[in-house]
Amino acid sequence: MKKILILVVAVSLSGCAEMQQVMNQFPQTQGIGGVDIAGGLKEALNNGISKQVTKLTATDGFYKNEAVKILLPEELRKVDAGLRRIGLSSLADEGLKVLNRAAEDAVKEATPIFVDAVRNMTFYDAKTILMGNESSATNYLQNSTSTALYGKFNPVIKNSFTKVGADKVWTNIITKYNSIPLVNKVNPDLTDYVTNQALNGVFKMVAVEEKNIRTNLNARTSVLLQKVFAMQDKI
């Protein structure tokens, strides 16, 4: 009864700072019919990270996955075209490849950041997410962590640029392009661009697994996932 009273008080404080405090203290194991809703959603997201995001860390994990492959930003498409006009197609191809290599390397180091972020989901968040659309959990993770993740992910991408040689390749590309007569010189922030694209790719892959768990009974590989998402099936 005491736990139910705490929940009632929390709901009455909707929109107040006190509500989040109460919800954070509320036991995660309490849900509809005693089912650990938050635990189930966390398991679904962790499955997305472990089963799908890890695919991005392999060689060509980004580069040969059309759903997340990092393409050149619009301002650099003219650079690509310009290099190909002067017979430097191989350099242009290498430039695109190393952007994806940097993302593949960075995701390998940054995966624990995403795992930690999942732990912040509350019971209140979980109930809302469970009854949402097929990417509600992924959207929650993206909306609640993107700013913090960017701050942590950006230096990882920067280090990965150096590690895979992308910084040297792109310094060479930009220098050669800017030396072409009559072109407008460019100086793009590729670290920022690849950081955002890599984050987008990670969330896309988490969404793939979330949708799978929501729509495919065979993907619910634990008793907890079966119980939690059976609630969703009934609406």
PDB file of C-alpha atoms in Angstrom:
ATOM      1  CA  MET A   1       0.000   0.000   0.000  1.00  0.00           C
ATOM      2  CA  LYS A   2       2.849   2.350   0.793  1.00  0.00           C
ATOM      3  CA  LYS A   3       4.283   1.906  -2.721  1.00  0.00           C
ATOM      4  CA  ILE A   4       0.892   2.554  -4.309  1.00  0.00           C
ATOM      5  CA  LEU A   5       0.505   5.718  -2.245  1.00  0.00           C
ATOM      6  CA  ILE A   6       3.906   6.947  -3.430  1.00  0.00           C
ATOM      7  CA  LEU A   7       2.834   6.427  -7.053  1.00  0.00           C
ATOM      8  CA  VAL A   8      -0.438   8.334  -6.540  1.00  0.00           C
ATOM      9  CA  VAL A   9       1.396  11.256  -4.968  1.00  0.00           C
ATOM     10  CA  ALA A  10       3.895  11.251  -7.848  1.00  0.00           C
ATOM     11  CA  VAL A  11       1.161  11.465 -10.477  1.00  0.00           C
ATOM     12  CA  SER A  12      -0.483  14.370  -8.648  1.00  0.00           C
ATOM     13  CA  LEU A  13       2.768  16.285  -8.913  1.00  0.00           C
ATOM     14  CA  SER A  14       2.809  16.013 -12.743  1.00  0.00           C
ATOM     15  CA  GLY A  15       4.854  18.797 -14.316  1.00  0.00           C
ATOM     16  CA  CYS A  16       6.678  19.556 -11.062  1.00  0.00           C
ATOM     17  CA  ALA A  17      10.310  18.932 -10.245  1.00  0.00           C
ATOM     18  CA  GLU A  18       9.209  16.861  -7.251  1.00  0.00           C
ATOM     19  CA  MET A  19       7.617  14.335  -9.589  1.00  0.00           C
ATOM     20  CA  GLN A  20      10.907  13.289 -11.119  1.00  0.00           C
ATOM     21  CA  GLN A  21      12.411  12.885  -7.647  1.00  0.00           C
ATOM     22  CA  VAL A  22       9.605  10.609  -6.530  1.00  0.00           C
ATOM     23  CA  MET A  23       9.696   8.568  -9.728  1.00  0.00           C
ATOM     24  CA  ASN A  24      13.436   8.096  -9.506  1.00  0.00           C
ATOM     25  CA  GLN A  25      13.004   6.675  -6.012  1.00  0.00           C
ATOM     26  CA  PHE A  26      10.126   4.399  -6.982  1.00  0.00           C
ATOM     27  CA  PRO A  27      11.200   0.737  -7.253  1.00  0.00           C
ATOM     28  CA  GLN A  28      11.857  -0.248 -10.862  1.00  0.00           C
ATOM     29  CA  THR A  29      10.386  -3.698 -10.225  1.00  0.00           C
ATOM     30  CA  GLN A  30       6.867  -2.333  -9.768  1.00  0.00           C
ATOM     31  CA  GLY A  31       4.704  -2.239 -12.868  1.00  0.00           C
ATOM     32  CA  ILE A  32       1.346  -3.384 -14.142  1.00  0.00           C
ATOM     33  CA  GLY A  33       0.668  -6.759 -12.531  1.00  0.00           C
ATOM     34  CA  GLY A  34       4.080  -6.656 -10.874  1.00  0.00           C
ATOM     35  CA  VAL A  35       5.901  -6.786 -14.240  1.00  0.00           C
ATOM     36  CA  ASP A  36       9.157  -4.819 -14.425  1.00  0.00           C
ATOM     37  CA  ILE A  37       8.246  -2.524 -17.336  1.00  0.00           C
ATOM     38  CA  ALA A  38      11.350  -0.352 -17.054  1.00  0.00           C
ATOM     39  CA  GLY A  39      13.531  -3.442 -16.863  1.00  0.00           C
ATOM     40  CA  GLY A  40      11.962  -4.813 -20.037  1.00  0.00           C
ATOM     41  CA  LEU A  41      12.455  -1.590 -21.961  1.00  0.00           C
ATOM     42  CA  LYS A  42      16.051  -1.368 -20.757  1.00  0.00           C
ATOM     43  CA  GLU A  43      16.634  -4.938 -21.896  1.00  0.00           C
ATOM     44  CA  ALA A  44      15.182  -4.105 -25.314  1.00  0.00           C
ATOM     45  CA  LEU A  45      17.490  -1.104 -25.682  1.00  0.00           C
ATOM     46  CA  ASN A  46      20.487  -3.052 -24.444  1.00  0.00           C
ATOM     47  CA  ASN A  47      19.660  -5.730 -27.026  1.00  0.00           C
ATOM     48  CA  GLY A  48      19.640  -3.024 -29.673  1.00  0.00           C
ATOM     49  CA  ILE A  49      23.070  -1.903 -28.554  1.00  0.00           C
ATOM     50  CA  SER A  50      24.594  -5.358 -28.200  1.00  0.00           C
ATOM     51  CA  LYS A  51      23.046  -6.951 -31.307  1.00  0.00           C
ATOM     52  CA  GLN A  52      22.826  -4.055 -33.751  1.00  0.00           C
ATOM     53  CA  VAL A  53      25.231  -1.278 -32.737  1.00  0.00           C
ATOM     54  CA  THR A  54      28.137  -3.698 -32.466  1.00  0.00           C
ATOM     55  CA  LYS A  55      27.682  -4.464 -36.177  1.00  0.00           C
ATOM     56  CA  LEU A  56      28.746  -0.881 -36.866  1.00  0.00           C
ATOM     57  CA  THR A  57      32.133  -1.425 -35.227  1.00  0.00           C
ATOM     58  CA  ALA A  58      33.249  -4.010 -37.789  1.00  0.00           C
ATOM     59  CA  THR A  59      35.215  -3.036 -40.883  1.00  0.00           C
ATOM     60  CA  ASP A  60      32.643  -1.685 -43.368  1.00  0.00           C
ATOM     61  CA  GLY A  61      30.039  -1.603 -40.584  1.00  0.00           C
ATOM     62  CA  PHE A  62      29.089   1.880 -41.746  1.00  0.00           C
ATOM     63  CA  TYR A  63      30.653   1.900 -45.205  1.00  0.00           C
ATOM     64  CA  LYS A  64      28.736  -1.094 -46.604  1.00  0.00           C
ATOM     65  CA  ASN A  65      25.497  -0.594 -44.677  1.00  0.00           C
ATOM     66  CA  GLU A  66      23.308   1.597 -46.886  1.00  0.00           C
ATOM     67  CA  ALA A  67      21.014   2.441 -43.961  1.00  0.00           C
ATOM     68  CA  VAL A  68      23.782   4.249 -42.067  1.00  0.00           C
ATOM     69  CA  LYS A  69      26.604   4.808 -44.562  1.00  0.00           C
ATOM     70  CA  ILE A  70      28.072   8.268 -44.091  1.00  0.00           C
ATOM     71  CA  LEU A  71      27.927  10.226 -47.346  1.00  0.00           C
ATOM     72  CA  LEU A  72      29.674  13.491 -48.033  1.00  0.00           C
ATOM     73  CA  PRO A  73      28.004  16.639 -46.704  1.00  0.00           C
ATOM     74  CA  GLU A  74      26.483  18.830 -49.404  1.00  0.00           C
ATOM     75  CA  GLU A  75      29.306  21.360 -49.290  1.00  0.00           C
ATOM     76  CA  LEU A  76      31.844  18.618 -50.070  1.00  0.00           C
ATOM     77  CA  ARG A  77      30.028  17.076 -53.021  1.00  0.00           C
ATOM     78  CA  LYS A  78      31.554  19.756 -55.219  1.00  0.00           C
ATOM     79  CA  VAL A  79      34.946  18.760 -53.813  1.00  0.00           C
ATOM     80  CA  ASP A  80      34.294  15.147 -54.802  1.00  0.00           C
ATOM     81  CA  ALA A  81      33.196  16.203 -58.307  1.00  0.00           C
ATOM     82  CA  GLY A  82      36.171  18.541 -58.673  1.00  0.00           C
ATOM     83  CA  LEU A  83      38.694  15.854 -57.762  1.00  0.00           C
ATOM     84  CA  ARG A  84      37.150  13.400 -60.201  1.00  0.00           C
ATOM     85  CA  ARG A  85      37.323  16.008 -62.991  1.00  0.00           C
ATOM     86  CA  ILE A  86      41.084  16.280 -62.566  1.00  0.00           C
ATOM     87  CA  GLY A  87      41.669  12.507 -62.443  1.00  0.00           C
ATOM     88  CA  LEU A  88      41.742  11.998 -58.669  1.00  0.00           C
ATOM     89  CA  SER A  89      38.807   9.619 -58.340  1.00  0.00           C
ATOM     90  CA  SER A  90      40.762   7.220 -56.139  1.00  0.00           C
ATOM     91  CA  LEU A  91      41.506  10.015 -53.664  1.00  0.00           C
ATOM     92  CA  ALA A  92      37.826  10.998 -53.625  1.00  0.00           C
ATOM     93  CA  ASP A  93      36.837   7.385 -52.961  1.00  0.00           C
ATOM     94  CA  GLU A  94      39.372   7.127 -50.145  1.00  0.00           C
ATOM     95  CA  GLY A  95      38.044  10.329 -48.585  1.00  0.00           C
ATOM     96  CA  LEU A  96      34.557   8.860 -48.292  1.00  0.00           C
ATOM     97  CA  LYS A  97      35.846   5.557 -46.976  1.00  0.00           C
ATOM     98  CA  VAL A  98      37.940   7.067 -44.162  1.00  0.00           C
ATOM     99  CA  LEU A  99      34.971   9.079 -42.874  1.00  0.00           C
ATOM    100  CA  ASN A 100      33.142   5.800 -42.383  1.00  0.00           C
ATOM    101  CA  ARG A 101      36.230   4.130 -40.928  1.00  0.00           C
ATOM    102  CA  ALA A 102      36.437   6.865 -38.289  1.00  0.00           C
ATOM    103  CA  ALA A 103      32.814   6.277 -37.312  1.00  0.00           C
ATOM    104  CA  GLU A 104      33.364   2.501 -37.133  1.00  0.00           C
ATOM    105  CA  ASP A 105      36.353   2.976 -34.873  1.00  0.00           C
ATOM    106  CA  ALA A 106      34.645   5.555 -32.667  1.00  0.00           C
ATOM    107  CA  VAL A 107      31.483   3.527 -32.043  1.00  0.00           C
ATOM    108  CA  LYS A 108      33.695   0.725 -30.746  1.00  0.00           C
ATOM    109  CA  GLU A 109      35.008   2.981 -27.999  1.00  0.00           C
ATOM    110  CA  ALA A 110      31.774   4.825 -27.302  1.00  0.00           C
ATOM    111  CA  THR A 111      29.331   1.919 -26.887  1.00  0.00           C
ATOM    112  CA  PRO A 112      29.587   1.981 -23.042  1.00  0.00           C
ATOM    113  CA  ILE A 113      28.243   5.548 -23.129  1.00  0.00           C
ATOM    114  CA  PHE A 114      25.003   4.290 -24.640  1.00  0.00           C
ATOM    115  CA  VAL A 115      24.768   1.418 -22.172  1.00  0.00           C
ATOM    116  CA  ASP A 116      25.099   3.847 -19.247  1.00  0.00           C
ATOM    117  CA  ALA A 117      22.440   6.128 -20.724  1.00  0.00           C
ATOM    118  CA  VAL A 118      19.858   3.332 -20.703  1.00  0.00           C
ATOM    119  CA  ARG A 119      20.143   3.045 -16.920  1.00  0.00           C
ATOM    120  CA  ASN A 120      18.529   6.458 -16.425  1.00  0.00           C
ATOM    121  CA  MET A 121      15.112   5.326 -17.676  1.00  0.00           C
ATOM    122  CA  THR A 122      12.438   5.657 -14.984  1.00  0.00           C
ATOM    123  CA  PHE A 123       9.288   3.640 -14.343  1.00  0.00           C
ATOM    124  CA  TYR A 124       7.207   6.630 -15.503  1.00  0.00           C
ATOM    125  CA  ASP A 125       9.206   6.909 -18.754  1.00  0.00           C
ATOM    126  CA  ALA A 126       8.852   3.187 -19.362  1.00  0.00           C
ATOM    127  CA  LYS A 127       5.046   3.099 -19.152  1.00  0.00           C
ATOM    128  CA  THR A 128       4.787   5.938 -21.679  1.00  0.00           C
ATOM    129  CA  ILE A 129       7.323   4.349 -24.024  1.00  0.00           C
ATOM    130  CA  LEU A 130       5.782   0.881 -23.907  1.00  0.00           C
ATOM    131  CA  MET A 131       2.465   2.113 -25.250  1.00  0.00           C
ATOM    132  CA  GLY A 132       4.096   4.380 -27.846  1.00  0.00           C
ATOM    133  CA  ASN A 133       5.062   3.693 -31.456  1.00  0.00           C
ATOM    134  CA  GLU A 134       7.612   1.161 -32.716  1.00  0.00           C
ATOM    135  CA  SER A 135      10.574   3.482 -32.043  1.00  0.00           C
ATOM    136  CA  SER A 136       9.436   5.176 -28.818  1.00  0.00           C
ATOM    137  CA  ALA A 137      12.227   3.690 -26.698  1.00  0.00           C
ATOM    138  CA  THR A 138      14.858   4.678 -29.245  1.00  0.00           C
ATOM    139  CA  ASN A 139      13.397   8.187 -29.483  1.00  0.00           C
ATOM    140  CA  TYR A 140      13.496   8.464 -25.692  1.00  0.00           C
ATOM    141  CA  LEU A 141      17.145   7.452 -25.679  1.00  0.00           C
ATOM    142  CA  GLN A 142      17.971   9.869 -28.499  1.00  0.00           C
ATOM    143  CA  ASN A 143      16.095  12.821 -27.007  1.00  0.00           C
ATOM    144  CA  SER A 144      17.427  12.345 -23.501  1.00  0.00           C
ATOM    145  CA  THR A 145      21.065  11.652 -24.328  1.00  0.00           C
ATOM    146  CA  SER A 146      22.021  13.276 -27.643  1.00  0.00           C
ATOM    147  CA  THR A 147      23.541  16.449 -26.155  1.00  0.00           C
ATOM    148  CA  ALA A 148      25.586  14.610 -23.568  1.00  0.00           C
ATOM    149  CA  LEU A 149      26.562  11.895 -26.022  1.00  0.00           C
ATOM    150  CA  TYR A 150      27.738  14.453 -28.559  1.00  0.00           C
ATOM    151  CA  GLY A 151      30.062  15.986 -25.967  1.00  0.00           C
ATOM    152  CA  LYS A 152      31.607  12.599 -25.230  1.00  0.00           C
ATOM    153  CA  PHE A 153      31.502  11.229 -28.765  1.00  0.00           C
ATOM    154  CA  ASN A 154      33.067  14.209 -30.550  1.00  0.00           C
ATOM    155  CA  PRO A 155      36.587  13.805 -29.081  1.00  0.00           C
ATOM    156  CA  VAL A 156      36.378  10.069 -29.754  1.00  0.00           C
ATOM    157  CA  ILE A 157      35.659  10.812 -33.420  1.00  0.00           C
ATOM    158  CA  LYS A 158      38.535  13.300 -33.472  1.00  0.00           C
ATOM    159  CA  ASN A 159      40.914  10.666 -32.110  1.00  0.00           C
ATOM    160  CA  SER A 160      39.557   8.124 -34.564  1.00  0.00           C
ATOM    161  CA  PHE A 161      40.232  10.500 -37.449  1.00  0.00           C
ATOM    162  CA  THR A 162      43.893  10.417 -36.480  1.00  0.00           C
ATOM    163  CA  LYS A 163      43.883   6.683 -35.770  1.00  0.00           C
ATOM    164  CA  VAL A 164      42.523   5.688 -39.188  1.00  0.00           C
ATOM    165  CA  GLY A 165      44.406   8.413 -41.063  1.00  0.00           C
ATOM    166  CA  ALA A 166      41.291  10.354 -42.064  1.00  0.00           C
ATOM    167  CA  ASP A 167      42.809  13.671 -40.967  1.00  0.00           C
ATOM    168  CA  LYS A 168      45.748  13.279 -43.372  1.00  0.00           C
ATOM    169  CA  VAL A 169      43.576  12.080 -46.245  1.00  0.00           C
ATOM    170  CA  TRP A 170      41.204  15.019 -45.890  1.00  0.00           C
ATOM    171  CA  THR A 171      43.971  17.576 -45.416  1.00  0.00           C
ATOM    172  CA  ASN A 172      45.345  16.315 -48.737  1.00  0.00           C
ATOM    173  CA  ILE A 173      41.899  16.391 -50.390  1.00  0.00           C
ATOM    174  CA  ILE A 174      41.064  19.919 -49.238  1.00  0.00           C
ATOM    175  CA  THR A 175      44.516  21.206 -50.204  1.00  0.00           C
ATOM    176  CA  LYS A 176      44.268  19.733 -53.694  1.00  0.00           C
ATOM    177  CA  TYR A 177      40.712  20.974 -54.203  1.00  0.00           C
ATOM    178  CA  ASN A 178      41.479  24.492 -52.997  1.00  0.00           C
ATOM    179  CA  SER A 179      44.373  24.644 -55.452  1.00  0.00           C
ATOM    180  CA  ILE A 180      42.037  24.139 -58.439  1.00  0.00           C
ATOM    181  CA  PRO A 181      41.680  27.479 -60.254  1.00  0.00           C
ATOM    182  CA  LEU A 182      38.431  29.427 -59.803  1.00  0.00           C
ATOM    183  CA  VAL A 183      36.884  27.187 -57.112  1.00  0.00           C
ATOM    184  CA  ASN A 184      35.447  28.544 -53.882  1.00  0.00           C
ATOM    185  CA  LYS A 185      37.747  27.350 -51.123  1.00  0.00           C
ATOM    186  CA  VAL A 186      36.307  25.056 -48.445  1.00  0.00           C
ATOM    187  CA  ASN A 187      37.268  24.307 -44.854  1.00  0.00           C
ATOM    188  CA  PRO A 188      34.599  21.958 -43.438  1.00  0.00           C
ATOM    189  CA  ASP A 189      34.336  20.772 -39.844  1.00  0.00           C
ATOM    190  CA  LEU A 190      34.365  17.076 -40.612  1.00  0.00           C
ATOM    191  CA  THR A 191      34.663  16.038 -36.963  1.00  0.00           C
ATOM    192  CA  ASP A 192      31.316  17.663 -36.182  1.00  0.00           C
ATOM    193  CA  TYR A 193      29.709  16.216 -39.294  1.00  0.00           C
ATOM    194  CA  VAL A 194      30.900  12.631 -38.739  1.00  0.00           C
ATOM    195  CA  THR A 195      29.990  12.817 -35.045  1.00  0.00           C
ATOM    196  CA  ASN A 196      26.379  13.658 -35.890  1.00  0.00           C
ATOM    197  CA  GLN A 197      26.200  11.079 -38.664  1.00  0.00           C
ATOM    198  CA  ALA A 198      27.677   8.367 -36.450  1.00  0.00           C
ATOM    199  CA  LEU A 199      25.164   9.140 -33.692  1.00  0.00           C
ATOM    200  CA  ASN A 200      22.324   8.984 -36.220  1.00  0.00           C
ATOM    201  CA  GLY A 201      23.602   5.617 -37.374  1.00  0.00           C
ATOM    202  CA  VAL A 202      23.734   4.237 -33.849  1.00  0.00           C
ATOM    203  CA  PHE A 203      20.154   5.287 -33.092  1.00  0.00           C
ATOM    204  CA  LYS A 204      18.946   3.847 -36.403  1.00  0.00           C
ATOM    205  CA  MET A 205      20.381   0.467 -35.473  1.00  0.00           C
ATOM    206  CA  VAL A 206      18.874   0.564 -31.973  1.00  0.00           C
ATOM    207  CA  ALA A 207      15.522   1.308 -33.631  1.00  0.00           C
ATOM    208  CA  VAL A 208      15.900  -1.774 -35.831  1.00  0.00           C
ATOM    209  CA  GLU A 209      16.095  -4.021 -32.788  1.00  0.00           C
ATOM    210  CA  GLU A 210      13.307  -2.213 -30.935  1.00  0.00           C
ATOM    211  CA  LYS A 211      10.962  -2.646 -33.898  1.00  0.00           C
ATOM    212  CA  ASN A 212      11.939  -6.301 -34.124  1.00  0.00           C
ATOM    213  CA  ILE A 213      11.102  -6.919 -30.462  1.00  0.00           C
ATOM    214  CA  ARG A 214       7.815  -5.035 -30.738  1.00  0.00           C
ATOM    215  CA  THR A 215       6.619  -6.863 -33.851  1.00  0.00           C
ATOM    216  CA  ASN A 216       8.307 -10.270 -33.783  1.00  0.00           C
ATOM    217  CA  LEU A 217       7.399 -12.639 -30.953  1.00  0.00           C
ATOM    218  CA  ASN A 218      10.517 -14.729 -31.607  1.00  0.00           C
ATOM    219  CA  ALA A 219      12.723 -11.696 -30.889  1.00  0.00           C
ATOM    220  CA  ARG A 220      11.467 -11.587 -27.295  1.00  0.00           C
ATOM    221  CA  THR A 221      14.224 -13.849 -26.073  1.00  0.00           C
ATOM    222  CA  SER A 222      13.600 -13.596 -22.328  1.00  0.00           C
ATOM    223  CA  VAL A 223      10.615 -14.098 -20.043  1.00  0.00           C
ATOM    224  CA  LEU A 224      10.782 -10.409 -19.065  1.00  0.00           C
ATOM    225  CA  LEU A 225      10.618  -9.225 -22.679  1.00  0.00           C
ATOM    226  CA  GLN A 226       7.699 -11.580 -23.328  1.00  0.00           C
ATOM    227  CA  LYS A 227       5.744 -10.272 -20.332  1.00  0.00           C
ATOM    228  CA  VAL A 228       6.442  -6.586 -20.935  1.00  0.00           C
ATOM    229  CA  PHE A 229       5.698  -6.530 -24.659  1.00  0.00           C
ATOM    230  CA  ALA A 230       2.625  -8.728 -24.230  1.00  0.00           C
ATOM    231  CA  MET A 231       1.125  -5.622 -22.578  1.00  0.00           C
ATOM    232  CA  GLN A 232       1.806  -3.640 -25.735  1.00  0.00           C
ATOM    233  CA  ASP A 233       0.224  -6.345 -27.894  1.00  0.00           C
ATOM    234  CA  LYS A 234      -3.095  -5.938 -26.095  1.00  0.00           C
ATOM    235  CA  ILE A 235      -3.629  -2.280 -27.035  1.00  0.00           C
TER     236      ILE A 235
END
